[in-house]
Coordinates of N, CA, C and O in Angstrom, one line a residue:
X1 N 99.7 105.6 131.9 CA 100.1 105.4 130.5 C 98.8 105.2 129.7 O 97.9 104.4 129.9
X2 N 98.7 106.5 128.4 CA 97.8 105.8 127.6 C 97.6 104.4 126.8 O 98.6 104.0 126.4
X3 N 96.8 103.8 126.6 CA 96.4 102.4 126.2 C 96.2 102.7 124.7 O 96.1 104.0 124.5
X4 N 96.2 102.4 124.1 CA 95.2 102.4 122.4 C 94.4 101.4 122.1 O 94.8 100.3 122.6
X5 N 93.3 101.3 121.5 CA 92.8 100.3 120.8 C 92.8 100.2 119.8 O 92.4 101.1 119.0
X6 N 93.4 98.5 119.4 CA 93.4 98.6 118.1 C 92.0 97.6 117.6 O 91.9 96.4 118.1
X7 N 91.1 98.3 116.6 CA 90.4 97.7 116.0 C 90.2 97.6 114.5 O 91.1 98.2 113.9
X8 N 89.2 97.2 113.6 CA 89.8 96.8 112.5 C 87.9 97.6 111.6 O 87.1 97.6 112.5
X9 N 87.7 97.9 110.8 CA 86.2 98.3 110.6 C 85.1 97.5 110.1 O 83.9 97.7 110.0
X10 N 86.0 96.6 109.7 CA 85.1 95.0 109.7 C 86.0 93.6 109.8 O 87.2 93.6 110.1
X11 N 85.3 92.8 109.6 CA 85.9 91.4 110.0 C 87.2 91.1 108.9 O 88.3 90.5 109.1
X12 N 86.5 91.7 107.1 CA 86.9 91.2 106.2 C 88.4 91.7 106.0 O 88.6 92.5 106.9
X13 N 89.2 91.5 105.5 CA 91.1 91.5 105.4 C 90.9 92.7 104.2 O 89.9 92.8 103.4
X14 N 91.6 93.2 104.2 CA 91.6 94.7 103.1 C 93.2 94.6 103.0 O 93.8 94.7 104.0
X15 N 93.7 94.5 101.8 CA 95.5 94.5 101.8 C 95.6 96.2 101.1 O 95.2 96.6 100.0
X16 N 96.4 96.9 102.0 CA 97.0 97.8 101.1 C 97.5 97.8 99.7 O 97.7 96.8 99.0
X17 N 97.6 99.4 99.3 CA 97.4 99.3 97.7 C 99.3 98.8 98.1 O 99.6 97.7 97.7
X18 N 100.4 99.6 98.8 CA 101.5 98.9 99.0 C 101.8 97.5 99.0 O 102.7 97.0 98.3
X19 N 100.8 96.8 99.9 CA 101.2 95.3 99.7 C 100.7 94.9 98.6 O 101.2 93.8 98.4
X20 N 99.7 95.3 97.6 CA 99.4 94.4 96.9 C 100.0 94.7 95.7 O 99.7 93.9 94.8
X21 N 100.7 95.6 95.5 CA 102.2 95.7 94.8 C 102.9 95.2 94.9 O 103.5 94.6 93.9
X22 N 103.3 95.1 96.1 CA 104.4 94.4 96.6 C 104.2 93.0 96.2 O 105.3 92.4 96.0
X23 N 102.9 92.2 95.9 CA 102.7 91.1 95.5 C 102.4 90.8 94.3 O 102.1 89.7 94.0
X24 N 102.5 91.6 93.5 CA 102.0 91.8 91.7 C 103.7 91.4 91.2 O 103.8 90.3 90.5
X25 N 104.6 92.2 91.5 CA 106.1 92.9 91.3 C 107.2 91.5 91.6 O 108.2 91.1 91.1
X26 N 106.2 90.9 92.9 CA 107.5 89.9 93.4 C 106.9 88.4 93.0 O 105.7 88.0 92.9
X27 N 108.2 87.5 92.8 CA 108.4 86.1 92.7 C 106.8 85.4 93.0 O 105.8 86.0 93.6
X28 N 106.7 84.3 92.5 CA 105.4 83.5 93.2 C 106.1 82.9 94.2 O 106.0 83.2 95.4
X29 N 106.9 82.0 93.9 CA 107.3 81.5 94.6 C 107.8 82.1 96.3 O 108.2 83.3 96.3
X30 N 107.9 81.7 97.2 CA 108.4 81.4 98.6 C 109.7 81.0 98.9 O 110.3 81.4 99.9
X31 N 110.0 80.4 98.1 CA 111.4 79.7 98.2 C 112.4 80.6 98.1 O 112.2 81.5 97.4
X32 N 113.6 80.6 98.8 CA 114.6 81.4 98.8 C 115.1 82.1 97.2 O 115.1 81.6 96.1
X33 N 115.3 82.9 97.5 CA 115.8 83.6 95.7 C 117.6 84.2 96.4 O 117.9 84.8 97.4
X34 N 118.3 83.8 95.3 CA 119.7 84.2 95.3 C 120.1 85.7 94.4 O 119.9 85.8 93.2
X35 N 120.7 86.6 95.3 CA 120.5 87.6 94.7 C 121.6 88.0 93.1 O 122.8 88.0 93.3
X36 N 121.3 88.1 92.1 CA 122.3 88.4 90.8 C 123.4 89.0 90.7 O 124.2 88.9 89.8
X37 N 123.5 89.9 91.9 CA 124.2 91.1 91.6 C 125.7 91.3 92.3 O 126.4 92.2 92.8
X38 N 125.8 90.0 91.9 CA 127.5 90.0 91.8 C 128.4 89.6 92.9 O 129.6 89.5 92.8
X39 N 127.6 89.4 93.9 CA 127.8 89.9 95.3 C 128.3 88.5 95.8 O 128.2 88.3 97.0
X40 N 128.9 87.3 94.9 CA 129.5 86.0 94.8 C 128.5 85.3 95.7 O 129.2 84.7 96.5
X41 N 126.9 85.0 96.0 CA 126.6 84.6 96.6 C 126.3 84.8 98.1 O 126.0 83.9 98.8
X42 N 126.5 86.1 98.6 CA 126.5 86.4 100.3 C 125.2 87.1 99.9 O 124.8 87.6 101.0
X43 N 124.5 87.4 99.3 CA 123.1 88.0 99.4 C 122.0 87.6 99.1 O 121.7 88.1 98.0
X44 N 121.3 87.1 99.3 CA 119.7 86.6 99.5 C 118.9 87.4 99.3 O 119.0 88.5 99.9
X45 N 117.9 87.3 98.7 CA 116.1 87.6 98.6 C 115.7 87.2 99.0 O 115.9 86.0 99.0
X46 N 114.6 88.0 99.9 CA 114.0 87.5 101.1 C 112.3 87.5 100.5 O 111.8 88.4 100.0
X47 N 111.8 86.5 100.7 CA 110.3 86.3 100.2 C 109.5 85.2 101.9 O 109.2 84.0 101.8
X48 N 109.3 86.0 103.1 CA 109.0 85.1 104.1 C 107.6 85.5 104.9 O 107.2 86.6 105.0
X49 N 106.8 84.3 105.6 CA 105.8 85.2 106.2 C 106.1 85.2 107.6 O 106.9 84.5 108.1
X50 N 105.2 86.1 108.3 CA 105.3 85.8 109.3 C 104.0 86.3 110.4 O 103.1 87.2 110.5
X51 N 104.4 84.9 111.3 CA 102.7 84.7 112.4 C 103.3 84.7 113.9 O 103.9 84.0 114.6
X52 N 102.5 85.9 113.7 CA 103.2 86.7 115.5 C 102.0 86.4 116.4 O 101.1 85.6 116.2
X53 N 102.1 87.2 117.4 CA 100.8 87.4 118.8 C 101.4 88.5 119.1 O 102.6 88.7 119.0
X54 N 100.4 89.7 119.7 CA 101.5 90.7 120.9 C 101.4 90.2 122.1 O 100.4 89.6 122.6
X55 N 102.5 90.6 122.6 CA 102.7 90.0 123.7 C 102.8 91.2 125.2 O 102.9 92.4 124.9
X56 N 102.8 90.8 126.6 CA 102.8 91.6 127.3 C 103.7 91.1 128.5 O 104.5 92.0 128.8
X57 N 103.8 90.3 128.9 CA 105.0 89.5 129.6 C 106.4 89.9 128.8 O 106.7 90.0 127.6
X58 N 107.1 90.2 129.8 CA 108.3 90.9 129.6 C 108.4 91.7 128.2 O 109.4 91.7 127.4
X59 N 107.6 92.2 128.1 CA 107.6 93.8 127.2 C 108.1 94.6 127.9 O 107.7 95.0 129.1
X60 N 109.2 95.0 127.0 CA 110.2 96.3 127.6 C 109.6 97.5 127.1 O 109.9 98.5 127.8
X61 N 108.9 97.9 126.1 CA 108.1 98.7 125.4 C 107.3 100.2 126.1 O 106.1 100.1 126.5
X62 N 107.9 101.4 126.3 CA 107.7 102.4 126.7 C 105.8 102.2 126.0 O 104.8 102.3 126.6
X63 N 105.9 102.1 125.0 CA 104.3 102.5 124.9 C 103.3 101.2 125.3 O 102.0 101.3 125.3
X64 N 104.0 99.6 125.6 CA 103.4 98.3 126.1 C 102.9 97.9 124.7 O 101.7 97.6 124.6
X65 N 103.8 97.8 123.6 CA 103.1 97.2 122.2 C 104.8 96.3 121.8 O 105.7 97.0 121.4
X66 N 105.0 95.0 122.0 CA 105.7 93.9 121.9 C 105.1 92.6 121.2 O 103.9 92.3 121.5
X67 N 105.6 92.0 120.3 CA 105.2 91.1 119.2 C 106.3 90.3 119.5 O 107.4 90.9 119.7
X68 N 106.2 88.4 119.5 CA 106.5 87.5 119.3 C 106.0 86.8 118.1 O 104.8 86.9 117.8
X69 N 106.8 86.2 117.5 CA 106.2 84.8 116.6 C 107.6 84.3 115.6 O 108.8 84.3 116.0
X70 N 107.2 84.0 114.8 CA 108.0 82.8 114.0 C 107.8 83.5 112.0 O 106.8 83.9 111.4
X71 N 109.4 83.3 111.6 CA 109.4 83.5 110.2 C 109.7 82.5 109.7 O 110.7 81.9 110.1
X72 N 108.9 82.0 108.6 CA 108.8 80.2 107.9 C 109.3 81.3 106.4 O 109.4 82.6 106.4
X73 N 109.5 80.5 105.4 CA 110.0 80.3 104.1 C 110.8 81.7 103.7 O 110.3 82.6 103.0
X74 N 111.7 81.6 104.1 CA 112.6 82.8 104.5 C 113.8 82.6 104.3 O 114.6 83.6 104.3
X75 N 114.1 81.2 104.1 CA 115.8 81.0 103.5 C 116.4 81.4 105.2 O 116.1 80.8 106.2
X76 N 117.3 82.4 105.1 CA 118.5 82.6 106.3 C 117.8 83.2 107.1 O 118.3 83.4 108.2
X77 N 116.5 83.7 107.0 CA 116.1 84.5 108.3 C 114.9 83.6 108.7 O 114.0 84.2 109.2
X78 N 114.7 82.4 108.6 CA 113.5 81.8 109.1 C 114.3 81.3 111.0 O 115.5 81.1 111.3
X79 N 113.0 81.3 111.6 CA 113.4 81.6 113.1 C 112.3 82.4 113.4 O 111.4 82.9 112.7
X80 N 112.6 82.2 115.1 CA 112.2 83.2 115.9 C 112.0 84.8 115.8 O 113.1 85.2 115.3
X81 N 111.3 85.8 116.0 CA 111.2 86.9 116.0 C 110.6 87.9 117.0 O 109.4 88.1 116.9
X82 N 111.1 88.4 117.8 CA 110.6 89.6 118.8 C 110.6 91.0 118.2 O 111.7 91.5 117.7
X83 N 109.7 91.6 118.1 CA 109.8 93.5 118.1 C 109.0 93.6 119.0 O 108.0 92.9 119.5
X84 N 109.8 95.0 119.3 CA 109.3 96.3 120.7 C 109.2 97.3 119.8 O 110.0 97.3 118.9
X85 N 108.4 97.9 119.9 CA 107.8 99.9 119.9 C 108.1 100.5 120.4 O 107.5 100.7 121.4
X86 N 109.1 101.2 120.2 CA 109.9 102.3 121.1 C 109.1 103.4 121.7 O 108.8 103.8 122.8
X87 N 108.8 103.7 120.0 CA 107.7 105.1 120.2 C 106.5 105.2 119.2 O 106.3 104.5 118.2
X88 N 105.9 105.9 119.4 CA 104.4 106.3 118.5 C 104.4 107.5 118.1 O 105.0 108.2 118.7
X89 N 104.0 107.7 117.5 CA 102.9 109.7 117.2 C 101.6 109.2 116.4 O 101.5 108.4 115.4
X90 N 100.7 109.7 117.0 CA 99.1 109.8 116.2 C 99.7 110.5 114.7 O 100.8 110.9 114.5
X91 N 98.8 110.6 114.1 CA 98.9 111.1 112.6 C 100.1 110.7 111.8 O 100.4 111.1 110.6
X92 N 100.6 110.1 112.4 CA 102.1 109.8 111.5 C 103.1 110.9 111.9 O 104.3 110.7 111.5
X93 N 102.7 111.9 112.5 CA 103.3 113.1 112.7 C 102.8 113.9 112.0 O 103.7 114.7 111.7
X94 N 101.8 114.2 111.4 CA 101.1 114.7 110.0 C 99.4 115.6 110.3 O 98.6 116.0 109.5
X95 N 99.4 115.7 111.7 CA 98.2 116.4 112.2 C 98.0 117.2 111.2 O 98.9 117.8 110.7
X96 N 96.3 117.3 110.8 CA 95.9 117.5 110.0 C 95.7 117.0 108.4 O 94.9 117.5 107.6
X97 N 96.2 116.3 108.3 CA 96.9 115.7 107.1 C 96.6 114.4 106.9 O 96.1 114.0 105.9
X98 N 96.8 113.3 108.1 CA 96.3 112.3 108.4 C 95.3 112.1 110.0 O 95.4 112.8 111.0
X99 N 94.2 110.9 109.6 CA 93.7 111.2 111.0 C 94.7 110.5 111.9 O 95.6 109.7 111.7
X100 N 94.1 111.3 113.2 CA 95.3 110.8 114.8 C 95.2 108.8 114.9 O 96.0 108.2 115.6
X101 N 94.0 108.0 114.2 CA 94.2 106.9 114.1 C 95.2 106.1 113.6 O 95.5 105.0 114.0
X102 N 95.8 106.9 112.6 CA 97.0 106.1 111.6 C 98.0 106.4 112.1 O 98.3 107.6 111.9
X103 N 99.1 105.7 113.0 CA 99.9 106.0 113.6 C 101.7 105.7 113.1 O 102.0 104.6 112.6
X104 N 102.7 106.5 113.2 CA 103.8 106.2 112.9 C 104.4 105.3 114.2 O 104.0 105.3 115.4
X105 N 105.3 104.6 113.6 CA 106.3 103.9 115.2 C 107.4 103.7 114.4 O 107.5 103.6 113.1
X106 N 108.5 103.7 115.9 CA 109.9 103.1 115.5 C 109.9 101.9 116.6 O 109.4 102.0 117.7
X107 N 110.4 101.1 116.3 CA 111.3 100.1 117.0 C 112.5 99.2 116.6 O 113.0 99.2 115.5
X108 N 112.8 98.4 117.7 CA 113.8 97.4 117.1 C 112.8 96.0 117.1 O 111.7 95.7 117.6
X109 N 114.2 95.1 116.1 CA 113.6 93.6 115.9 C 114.8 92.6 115.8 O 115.8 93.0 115.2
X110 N 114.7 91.4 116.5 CA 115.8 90.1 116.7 C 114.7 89.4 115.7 O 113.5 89.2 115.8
X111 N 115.9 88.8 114.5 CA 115.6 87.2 114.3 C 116.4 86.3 114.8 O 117.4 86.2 114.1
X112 N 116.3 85.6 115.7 CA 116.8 84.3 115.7 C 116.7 83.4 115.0 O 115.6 83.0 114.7
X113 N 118.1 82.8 114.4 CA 118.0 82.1 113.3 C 118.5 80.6 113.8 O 118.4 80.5 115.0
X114 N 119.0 79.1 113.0 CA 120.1 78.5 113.2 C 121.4 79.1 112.9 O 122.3 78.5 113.4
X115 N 121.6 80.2 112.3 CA 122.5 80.6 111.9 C 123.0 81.8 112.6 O 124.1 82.1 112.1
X116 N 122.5 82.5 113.7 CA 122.7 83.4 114.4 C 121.8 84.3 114.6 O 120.7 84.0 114.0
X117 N 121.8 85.6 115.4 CA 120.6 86.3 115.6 C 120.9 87.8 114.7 O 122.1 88.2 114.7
X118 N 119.6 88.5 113.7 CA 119.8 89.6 113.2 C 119.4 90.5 113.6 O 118.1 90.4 113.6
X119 N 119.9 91.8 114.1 CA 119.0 92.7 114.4 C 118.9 94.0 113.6 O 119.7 94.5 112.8
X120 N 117.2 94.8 114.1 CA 117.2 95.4 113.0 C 116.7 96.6 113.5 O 116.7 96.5 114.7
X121 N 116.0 98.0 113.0 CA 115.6 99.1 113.3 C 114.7 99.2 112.6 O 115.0 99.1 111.4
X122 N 113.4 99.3 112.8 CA 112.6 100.0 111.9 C 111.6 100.8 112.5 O 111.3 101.0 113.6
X123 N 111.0 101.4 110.8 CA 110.4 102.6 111.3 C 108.7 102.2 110.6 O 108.8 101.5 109.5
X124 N 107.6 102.6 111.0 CA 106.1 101.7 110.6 C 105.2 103.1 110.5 O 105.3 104.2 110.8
X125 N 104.1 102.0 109.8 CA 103.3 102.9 109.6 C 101.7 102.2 109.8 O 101.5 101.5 108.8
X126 N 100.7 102.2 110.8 CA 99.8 101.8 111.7 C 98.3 101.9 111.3 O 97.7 102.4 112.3
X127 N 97.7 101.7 110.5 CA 96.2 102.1 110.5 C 95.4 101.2 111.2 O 94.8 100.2 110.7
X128 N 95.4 101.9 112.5 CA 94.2 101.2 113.3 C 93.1 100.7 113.2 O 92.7 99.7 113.8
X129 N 92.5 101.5 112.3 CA 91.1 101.8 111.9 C 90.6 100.1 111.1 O 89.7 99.2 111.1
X130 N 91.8 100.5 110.5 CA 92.2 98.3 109.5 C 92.7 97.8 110.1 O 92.0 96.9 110.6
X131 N 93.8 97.8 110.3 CA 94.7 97.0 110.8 C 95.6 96.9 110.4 O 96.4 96.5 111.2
X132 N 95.9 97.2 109.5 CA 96.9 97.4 108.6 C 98.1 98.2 109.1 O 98.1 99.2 109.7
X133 N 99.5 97.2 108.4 CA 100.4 98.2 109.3 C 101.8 97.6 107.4 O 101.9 96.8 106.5
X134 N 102.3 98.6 107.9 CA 104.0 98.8 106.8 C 105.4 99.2 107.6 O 105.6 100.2 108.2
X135 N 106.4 98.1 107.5 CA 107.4 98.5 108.0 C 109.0 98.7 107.2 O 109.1 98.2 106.0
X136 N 109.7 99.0 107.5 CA 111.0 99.6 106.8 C 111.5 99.2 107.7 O 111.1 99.7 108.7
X137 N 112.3 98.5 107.8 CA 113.4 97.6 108.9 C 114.8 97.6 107.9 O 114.8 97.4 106.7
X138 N 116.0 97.9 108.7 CA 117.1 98.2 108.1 C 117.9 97.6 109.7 O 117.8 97.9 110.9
X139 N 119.0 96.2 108.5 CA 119.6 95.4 109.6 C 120.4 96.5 110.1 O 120.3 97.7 109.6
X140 N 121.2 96.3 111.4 CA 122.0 96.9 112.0 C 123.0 96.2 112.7 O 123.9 96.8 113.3
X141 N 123.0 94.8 112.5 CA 124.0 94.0 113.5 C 123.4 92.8 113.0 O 122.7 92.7 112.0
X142 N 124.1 91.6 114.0 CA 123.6 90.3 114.1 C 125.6 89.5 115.0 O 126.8 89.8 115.3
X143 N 124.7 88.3 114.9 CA 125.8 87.4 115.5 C 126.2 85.9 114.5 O 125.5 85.3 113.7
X144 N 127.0 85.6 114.8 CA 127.2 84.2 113.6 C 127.2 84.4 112.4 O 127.4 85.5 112.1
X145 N 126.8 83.3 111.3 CA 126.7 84.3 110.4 C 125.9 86.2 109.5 O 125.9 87.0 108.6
X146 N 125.5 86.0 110.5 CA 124.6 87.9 110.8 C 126.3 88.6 110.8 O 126.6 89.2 109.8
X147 N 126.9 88.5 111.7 CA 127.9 89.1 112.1 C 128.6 90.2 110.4 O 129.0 89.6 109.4
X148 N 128.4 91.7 110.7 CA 128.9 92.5 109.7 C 127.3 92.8 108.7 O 127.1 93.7 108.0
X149 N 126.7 91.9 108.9 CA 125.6 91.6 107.8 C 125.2 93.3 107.3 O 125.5 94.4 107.8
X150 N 124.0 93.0 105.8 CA 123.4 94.5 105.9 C 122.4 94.3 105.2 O 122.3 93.2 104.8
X151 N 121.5 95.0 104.8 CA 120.0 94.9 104.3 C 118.8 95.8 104.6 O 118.7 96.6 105.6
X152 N 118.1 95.7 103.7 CA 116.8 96.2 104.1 C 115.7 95.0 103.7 O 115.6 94.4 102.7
X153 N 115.1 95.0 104.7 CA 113.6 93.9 104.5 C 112.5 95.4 105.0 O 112.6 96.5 105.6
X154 N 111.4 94.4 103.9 CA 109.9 95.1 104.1 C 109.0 93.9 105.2 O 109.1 92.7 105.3
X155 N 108.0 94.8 105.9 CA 107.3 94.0 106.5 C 105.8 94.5 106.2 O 105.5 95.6 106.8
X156 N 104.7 93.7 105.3 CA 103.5 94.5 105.4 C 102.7 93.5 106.1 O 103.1 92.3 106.1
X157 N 101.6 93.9 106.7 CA 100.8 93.0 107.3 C 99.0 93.4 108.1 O 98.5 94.6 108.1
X158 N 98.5 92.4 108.5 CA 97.4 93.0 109.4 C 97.5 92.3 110.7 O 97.6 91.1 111.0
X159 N 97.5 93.3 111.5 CA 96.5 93.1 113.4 C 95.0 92.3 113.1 O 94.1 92.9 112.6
X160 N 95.0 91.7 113.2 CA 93.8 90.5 113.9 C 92.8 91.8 114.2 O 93.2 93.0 114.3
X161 N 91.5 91.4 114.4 CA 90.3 92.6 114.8 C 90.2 92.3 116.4 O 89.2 92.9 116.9
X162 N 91.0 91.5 117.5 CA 91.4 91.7 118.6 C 92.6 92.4 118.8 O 93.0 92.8 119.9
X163 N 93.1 92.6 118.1 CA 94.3 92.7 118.7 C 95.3 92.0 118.9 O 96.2 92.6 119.5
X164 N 95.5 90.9 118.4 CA 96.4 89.6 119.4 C 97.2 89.3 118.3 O 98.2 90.0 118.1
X165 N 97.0 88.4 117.6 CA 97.5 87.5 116.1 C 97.6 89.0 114.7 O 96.8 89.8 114.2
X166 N 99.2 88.5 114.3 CA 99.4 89.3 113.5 C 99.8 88.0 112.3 O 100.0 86.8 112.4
X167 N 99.8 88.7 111.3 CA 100.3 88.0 110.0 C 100.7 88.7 109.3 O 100.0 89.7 109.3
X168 N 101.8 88.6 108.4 CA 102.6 89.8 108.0 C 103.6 88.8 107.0 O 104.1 87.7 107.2
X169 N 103.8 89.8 105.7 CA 104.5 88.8 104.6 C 106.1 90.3 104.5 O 106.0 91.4 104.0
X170 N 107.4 89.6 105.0 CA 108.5 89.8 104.6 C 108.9 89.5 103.2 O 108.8 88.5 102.5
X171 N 109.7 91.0 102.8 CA 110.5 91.0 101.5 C 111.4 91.9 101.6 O 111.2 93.0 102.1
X172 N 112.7 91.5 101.0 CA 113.8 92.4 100.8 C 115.0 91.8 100.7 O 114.9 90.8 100.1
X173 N 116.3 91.9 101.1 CA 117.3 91.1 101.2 C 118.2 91.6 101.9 O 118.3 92.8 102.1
X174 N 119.1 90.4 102.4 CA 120.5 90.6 103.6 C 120.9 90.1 102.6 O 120.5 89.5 101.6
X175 N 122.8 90.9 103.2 CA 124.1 90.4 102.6 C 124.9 90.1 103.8 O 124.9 90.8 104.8
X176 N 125.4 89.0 103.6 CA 126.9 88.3 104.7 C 127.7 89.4 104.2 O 127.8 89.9 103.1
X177 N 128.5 89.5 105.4 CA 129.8 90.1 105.4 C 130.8 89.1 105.0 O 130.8 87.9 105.3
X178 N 132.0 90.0 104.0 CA 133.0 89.1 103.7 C 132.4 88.1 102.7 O 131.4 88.4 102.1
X179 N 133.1 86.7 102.6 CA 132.7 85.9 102.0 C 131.8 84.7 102.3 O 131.7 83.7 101.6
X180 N 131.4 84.9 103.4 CA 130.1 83.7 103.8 C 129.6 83.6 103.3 O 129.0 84.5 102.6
X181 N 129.3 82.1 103.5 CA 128.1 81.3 102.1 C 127.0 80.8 103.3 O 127.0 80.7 104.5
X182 N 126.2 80.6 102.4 CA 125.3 79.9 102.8 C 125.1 78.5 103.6 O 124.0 78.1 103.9

């Protein structure tokens, strides 16, 4: 199995021109936001961060790239978190176009909540070179209140210049199925 390394081109944090839109556009605040749009209260704005490690103990991960950690100020999704990497391609799939460093992936992701667990699909976008990574996660299930749920959350973030410690700021929003409240 090939390995990759991921390294970063200096020590200093460089936020994408995406995240730092993403932070111009959105709330100051952290605190839960209730979504307007009619939806009698089952839908949430998600404004949360999140502080992982990758992990390698029971990684199910065809390419051996698995992440543990914890989402704080997140309203319904604060909890526990696991993602696996299903799969990779160098260039994004874009040979020529992009270099083979910037890599595309899909995987899946569990939050465990108090409230039940959600799960999700997403698809990323990897620059090794920084660290820097962007994800599109689109729920697909869950249990308890999750159960029926639907959404799209964003995940932007950076890999640590080892490798190990990620940090990554969630936005977007879930809706409960039916009429569950909060």
């Amino acid at each position: 199995m090939k390995r990759i390394t991921f390294s970063t081109a200096s020590s200093s944090v460089r936020a994408p021109l995406g995240a730092l839109l993403l932070v111009l556009i959105q709330p100051v605040s952290f605190a839960p936001v209730y979504s307007a749009s009619g939806e009698g209260g089952r839908c949430q704005l998600v404004r949360a961060k999140e502080h992982a490690v990758r992990v390698t103990e029971g990684c199910t991960s065809p390419v051996g790239f698995c992440v543990e950690g914890v989402i704080a100020g997140g309203g319904w999704i604060n909890g526990k978190t696991k993602a696996t990497i299903l799969g990779l391609a160098p260039s994004v799939g874009l040979p020529g176009i992009e270099p083979e460093t910037t890599l595309s992936a899909a995987g899946d992701r569990t939050i465990e909540t108090s409230h039940g667990t959600l799960t999700l699909r997403f698809t990323a976008v990897f620059d090794t070179v920084r660290g820097e990574f962007s994800e599109l996660l689109r729920v697909t299930g869950g249990t308890g209140k999750f159960l029926g749920a639907t959404g799209t959350l964003y995940l932007t973030g950076q890999l640590s210049a080892d490798g190990i410690s990620i940090e990554g700021d969630f936005t977007g929003e879930v809706c409960l199925a039916g009429s569950a409240k909060q």
